[in-house]
PDB file of C-alpha atoms in Angstrom:
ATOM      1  CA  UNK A 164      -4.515  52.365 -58.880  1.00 55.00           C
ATOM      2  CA  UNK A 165      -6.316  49.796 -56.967  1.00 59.00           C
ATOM      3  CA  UNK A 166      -5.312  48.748 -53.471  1.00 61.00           C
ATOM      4  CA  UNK A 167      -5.674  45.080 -52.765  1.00 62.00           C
ATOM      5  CA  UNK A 168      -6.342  44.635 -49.344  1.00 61.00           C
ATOM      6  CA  UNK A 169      -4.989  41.223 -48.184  1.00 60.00           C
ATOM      7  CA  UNK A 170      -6.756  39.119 -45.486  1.00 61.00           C
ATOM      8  CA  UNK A 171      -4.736  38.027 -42.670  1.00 58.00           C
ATOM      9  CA  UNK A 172      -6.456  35.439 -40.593  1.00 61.00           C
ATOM     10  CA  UNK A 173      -6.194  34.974 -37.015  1.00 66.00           C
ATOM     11  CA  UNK A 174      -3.581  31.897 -36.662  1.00 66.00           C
ATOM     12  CA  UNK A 175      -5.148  29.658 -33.595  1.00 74.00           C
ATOM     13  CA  UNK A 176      -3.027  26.848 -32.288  1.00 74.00           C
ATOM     14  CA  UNK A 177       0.057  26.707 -29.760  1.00 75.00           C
ATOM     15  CA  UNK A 178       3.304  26.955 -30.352  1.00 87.00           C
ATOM     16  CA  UNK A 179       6.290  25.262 -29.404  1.00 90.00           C
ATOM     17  CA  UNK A 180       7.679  27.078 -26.886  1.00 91.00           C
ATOM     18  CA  UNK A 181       4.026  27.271 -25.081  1.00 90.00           C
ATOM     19  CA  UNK A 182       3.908  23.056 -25.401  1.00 91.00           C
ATOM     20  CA  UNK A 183       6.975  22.701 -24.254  1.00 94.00           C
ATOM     21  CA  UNK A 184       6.134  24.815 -21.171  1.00 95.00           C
ATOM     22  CA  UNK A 185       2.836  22.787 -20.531  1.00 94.00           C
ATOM     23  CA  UNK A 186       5.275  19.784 -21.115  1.00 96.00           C
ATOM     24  CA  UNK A 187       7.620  20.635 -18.115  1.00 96.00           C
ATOM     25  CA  UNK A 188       4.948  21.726 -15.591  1.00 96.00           C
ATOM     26  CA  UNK A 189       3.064  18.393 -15.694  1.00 96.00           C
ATOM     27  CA  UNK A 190       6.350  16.635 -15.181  1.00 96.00           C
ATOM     28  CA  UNK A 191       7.047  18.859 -12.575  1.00 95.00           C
ATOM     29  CA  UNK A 192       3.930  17.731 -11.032  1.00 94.00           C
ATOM     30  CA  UNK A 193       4.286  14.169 -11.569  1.00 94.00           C
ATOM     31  CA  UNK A 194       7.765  14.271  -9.978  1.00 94.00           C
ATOM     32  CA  UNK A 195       6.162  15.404  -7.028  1.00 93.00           C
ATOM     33  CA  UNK A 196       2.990  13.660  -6.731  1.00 95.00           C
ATOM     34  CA  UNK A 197       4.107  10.229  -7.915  1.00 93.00           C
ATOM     35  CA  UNK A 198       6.231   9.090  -4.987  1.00 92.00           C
ATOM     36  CA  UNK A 199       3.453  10.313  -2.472  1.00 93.00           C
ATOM     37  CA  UNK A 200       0.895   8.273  -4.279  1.00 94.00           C
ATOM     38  CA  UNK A 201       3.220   5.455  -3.537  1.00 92.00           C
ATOM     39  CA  UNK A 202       3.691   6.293  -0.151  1.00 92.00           C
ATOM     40  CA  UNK A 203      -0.213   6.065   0.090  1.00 94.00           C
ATOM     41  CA  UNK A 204      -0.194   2.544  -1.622  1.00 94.00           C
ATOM     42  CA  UNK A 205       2.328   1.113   0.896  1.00 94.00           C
ATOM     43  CA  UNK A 206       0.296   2.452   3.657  1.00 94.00           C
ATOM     44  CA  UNK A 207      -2.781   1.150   2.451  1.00 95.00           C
ATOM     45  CA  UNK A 208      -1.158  -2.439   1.862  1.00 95.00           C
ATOM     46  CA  UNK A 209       0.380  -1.687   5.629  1.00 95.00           C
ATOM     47  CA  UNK A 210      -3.126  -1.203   7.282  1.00 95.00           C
ATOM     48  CA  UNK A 211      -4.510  -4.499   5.338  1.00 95.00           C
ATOM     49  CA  UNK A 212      -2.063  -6.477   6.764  1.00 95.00           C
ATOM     50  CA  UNK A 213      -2.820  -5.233  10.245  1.00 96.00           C
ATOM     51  CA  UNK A 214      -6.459  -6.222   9.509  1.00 95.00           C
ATOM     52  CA  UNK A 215      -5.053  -9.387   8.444  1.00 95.00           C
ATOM     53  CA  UNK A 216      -3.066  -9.605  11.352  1.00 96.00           C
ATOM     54  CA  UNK A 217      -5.464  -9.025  14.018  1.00 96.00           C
ATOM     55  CA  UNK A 218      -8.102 -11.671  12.189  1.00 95.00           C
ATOM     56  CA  UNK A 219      -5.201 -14.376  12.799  1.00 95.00           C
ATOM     57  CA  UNK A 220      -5.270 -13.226  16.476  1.00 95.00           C
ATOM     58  CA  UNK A 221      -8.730 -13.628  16.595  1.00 95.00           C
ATOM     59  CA  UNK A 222      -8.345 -17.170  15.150  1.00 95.00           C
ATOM     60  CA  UNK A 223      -5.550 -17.586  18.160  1.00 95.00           C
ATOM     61  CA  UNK A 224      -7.872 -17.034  20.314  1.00 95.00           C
ATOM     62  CA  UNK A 225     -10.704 -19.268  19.097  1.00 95.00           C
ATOM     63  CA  UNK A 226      -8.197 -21.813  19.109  1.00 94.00           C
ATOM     64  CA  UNK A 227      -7.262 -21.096  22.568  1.00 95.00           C
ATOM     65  CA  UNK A 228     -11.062 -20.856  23.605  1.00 95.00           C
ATOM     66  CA  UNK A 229     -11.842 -24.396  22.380  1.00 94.00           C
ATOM     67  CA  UNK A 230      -8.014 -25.766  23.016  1.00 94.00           C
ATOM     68  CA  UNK A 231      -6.842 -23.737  26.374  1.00 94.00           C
ATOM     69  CA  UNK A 232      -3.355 -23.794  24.814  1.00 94.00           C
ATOM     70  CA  UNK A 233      -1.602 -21.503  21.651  1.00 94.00           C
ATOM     71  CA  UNK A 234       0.063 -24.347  20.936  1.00 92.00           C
ATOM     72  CA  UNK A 235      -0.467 -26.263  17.623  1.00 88.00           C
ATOM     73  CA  UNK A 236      -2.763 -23.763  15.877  1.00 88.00           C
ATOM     74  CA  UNK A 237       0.039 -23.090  13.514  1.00 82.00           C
ATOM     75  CA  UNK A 238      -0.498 -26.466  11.998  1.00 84.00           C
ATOM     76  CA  UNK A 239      -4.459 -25.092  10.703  1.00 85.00           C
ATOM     77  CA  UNK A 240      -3.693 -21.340  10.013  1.00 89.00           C
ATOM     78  CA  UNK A 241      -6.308 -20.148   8.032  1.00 91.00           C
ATOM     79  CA  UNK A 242      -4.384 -18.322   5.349  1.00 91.00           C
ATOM     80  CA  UNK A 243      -0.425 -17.475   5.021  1.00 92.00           C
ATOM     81  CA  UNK A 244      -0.568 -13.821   2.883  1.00 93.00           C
ATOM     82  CA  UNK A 245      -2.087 -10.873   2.529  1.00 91.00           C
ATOM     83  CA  UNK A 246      -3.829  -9.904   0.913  1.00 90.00           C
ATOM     84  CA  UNK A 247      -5.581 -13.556   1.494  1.00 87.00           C
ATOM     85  CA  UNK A 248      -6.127 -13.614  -2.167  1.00 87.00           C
ATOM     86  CA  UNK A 249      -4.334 -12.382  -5.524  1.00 89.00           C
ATOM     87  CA  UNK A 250      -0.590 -10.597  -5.024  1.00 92.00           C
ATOM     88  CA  UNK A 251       1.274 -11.235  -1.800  1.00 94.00           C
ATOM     89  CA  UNK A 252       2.216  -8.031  -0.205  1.00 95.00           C
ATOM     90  CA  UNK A 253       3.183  -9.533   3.474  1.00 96.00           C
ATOM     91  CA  UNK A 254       3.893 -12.985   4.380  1.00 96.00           C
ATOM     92  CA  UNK A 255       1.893 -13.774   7.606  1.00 96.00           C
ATOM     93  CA  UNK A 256       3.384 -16.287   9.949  1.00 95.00           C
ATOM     94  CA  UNK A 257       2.475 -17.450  13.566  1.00 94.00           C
ATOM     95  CA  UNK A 258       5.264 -17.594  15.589  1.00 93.00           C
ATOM     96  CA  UNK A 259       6.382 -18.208  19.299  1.00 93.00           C
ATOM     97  CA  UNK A 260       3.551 -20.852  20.113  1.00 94.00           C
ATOM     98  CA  UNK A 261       3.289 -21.480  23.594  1.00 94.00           C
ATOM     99  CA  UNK A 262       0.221 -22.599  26.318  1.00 94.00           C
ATOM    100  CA  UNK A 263      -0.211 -18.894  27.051  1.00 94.00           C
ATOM    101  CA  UNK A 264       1.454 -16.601  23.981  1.00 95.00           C
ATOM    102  CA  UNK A 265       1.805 -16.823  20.194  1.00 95.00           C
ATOM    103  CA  UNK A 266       3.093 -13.702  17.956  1.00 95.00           C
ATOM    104  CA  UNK A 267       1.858 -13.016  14.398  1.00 96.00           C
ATOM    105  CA  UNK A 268       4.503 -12.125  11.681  1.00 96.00           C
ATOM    106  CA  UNK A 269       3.944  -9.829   8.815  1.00 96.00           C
ATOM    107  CA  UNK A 270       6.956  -9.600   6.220  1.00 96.00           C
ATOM    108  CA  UNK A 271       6.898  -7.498   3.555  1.00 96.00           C
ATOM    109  CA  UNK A 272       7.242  -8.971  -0.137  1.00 95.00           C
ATOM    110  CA  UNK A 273       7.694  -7.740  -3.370  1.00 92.00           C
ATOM    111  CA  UNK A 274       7.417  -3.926  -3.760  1.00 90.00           C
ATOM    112  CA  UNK A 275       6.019  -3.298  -0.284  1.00 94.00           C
ATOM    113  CA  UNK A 276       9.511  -4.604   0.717  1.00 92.00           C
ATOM    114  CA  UNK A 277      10.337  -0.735   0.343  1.00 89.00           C
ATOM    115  CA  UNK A 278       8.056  -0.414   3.337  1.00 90.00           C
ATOM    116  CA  UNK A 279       9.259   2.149   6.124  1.00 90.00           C
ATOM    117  CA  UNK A 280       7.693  -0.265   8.472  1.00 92.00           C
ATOM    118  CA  UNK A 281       9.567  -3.328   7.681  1.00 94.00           C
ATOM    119  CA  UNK A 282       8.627  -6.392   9.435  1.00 96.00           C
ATOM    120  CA  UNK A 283       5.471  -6.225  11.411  1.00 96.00           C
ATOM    121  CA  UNK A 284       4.573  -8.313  14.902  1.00 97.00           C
ATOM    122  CA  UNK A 285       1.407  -8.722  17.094  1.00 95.00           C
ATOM    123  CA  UNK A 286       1.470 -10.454  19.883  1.00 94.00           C
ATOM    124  CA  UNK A 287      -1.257 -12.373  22.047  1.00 93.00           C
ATOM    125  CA  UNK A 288      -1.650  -8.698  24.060  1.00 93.00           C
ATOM    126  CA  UNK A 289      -2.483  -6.884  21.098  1.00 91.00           C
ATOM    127  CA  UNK A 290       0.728  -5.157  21.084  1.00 92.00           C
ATOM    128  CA  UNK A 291       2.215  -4.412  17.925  1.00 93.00           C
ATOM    129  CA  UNK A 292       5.845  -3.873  16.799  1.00 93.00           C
ATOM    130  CA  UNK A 293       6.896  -1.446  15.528  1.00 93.00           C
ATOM    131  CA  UNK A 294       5.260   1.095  17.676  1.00 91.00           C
ATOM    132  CA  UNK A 295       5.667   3.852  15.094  1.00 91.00           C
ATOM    133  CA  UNK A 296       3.405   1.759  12.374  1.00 89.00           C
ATOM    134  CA  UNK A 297       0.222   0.999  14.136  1.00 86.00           C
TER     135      UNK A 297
END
C-alpha cells in the first residue's frame, strides 16, 4: 500500500480574536490621548490670544504716545478676533478707556468656549486676569 502524504501549508493571516484585540487597544489609546490633544489645542489657541492681546496693548500705547490719553483708541482698533484672520477663537475687545488706563478683553468663542481659562483681561500694567492662565 502506498501512503499519501498530504501537504499542510502554513496558514498566515490573523484571526479574529487577535483583530479584535488590536481593535480595543488602539481605542484604548485614543480614549486617552484624544482629550489631551485637545487640551493642547485650547492652550495653544489660549497663548495666541495672549500674543494678540499684548499687540493691542502695544497699539494702546502708541495711541497714548502720540494722543497722551487711552481714550478714543477703541474707535481705530486694529483688529477685533483672534486669530486676526480665518476662525474666531476669542473675541478681543478694549474696554475701560480712560486718560490713564484701558483693559483688553479676550472671550472665548466657539469650541475654545470649553476653555478652563474663560474670559481673559490685560490691563494697561501688563497684568493679566486670570492669574492662573498667563
Amino acid at each position: 500500500m502506498m501512503m499519501i502524504k498530504q501537504r499542510y501549508t502554513n496558514q498566515r493571516g490573523f484571526n479574529l480574536i487577535e483583530l479584535m484585540i488590536v481593535v480595543v487597544i488602539i481605542g484604548i489609546i485614543a480614549a486617552i490621548a484624544y482629550p489631551s490633544y485637545l487640551e493642547q489645542v485650547r492652550q495653544t489657541r489660549r497663548a495666541n490670544a495672549q500674543a494678540d492681546m499684548q499687540e493691542l496693548a502695544s497699539y494702546m500705547e502708541r495711541f497714548y504716545s502720540e494722543n497722551y490719553t487711552y481714550a478714543g483708541a477703541g474707535a481705530n482698533q486694529p483688529f477685533a478676533q483672534s486669530p486676526q484672520t480665518g476662525q474666531a477663537y476669542y473675541q478681543l475687545n478694549l474696554l475701560n478707556l480712560t486718560a490713564t488706563g484701558f483693559d483688553v478683553q479676550a472671550i472665548p468663542q466657539g469650541s475654545q468656549a470649553a476653555d478652563s481659562c474663560g474670559t481673559m483681561v490685560l490691563d494697561e500694567t501688563a497684568a493679566g486676569t486670570p492669574a492662573n492662565c498667563w
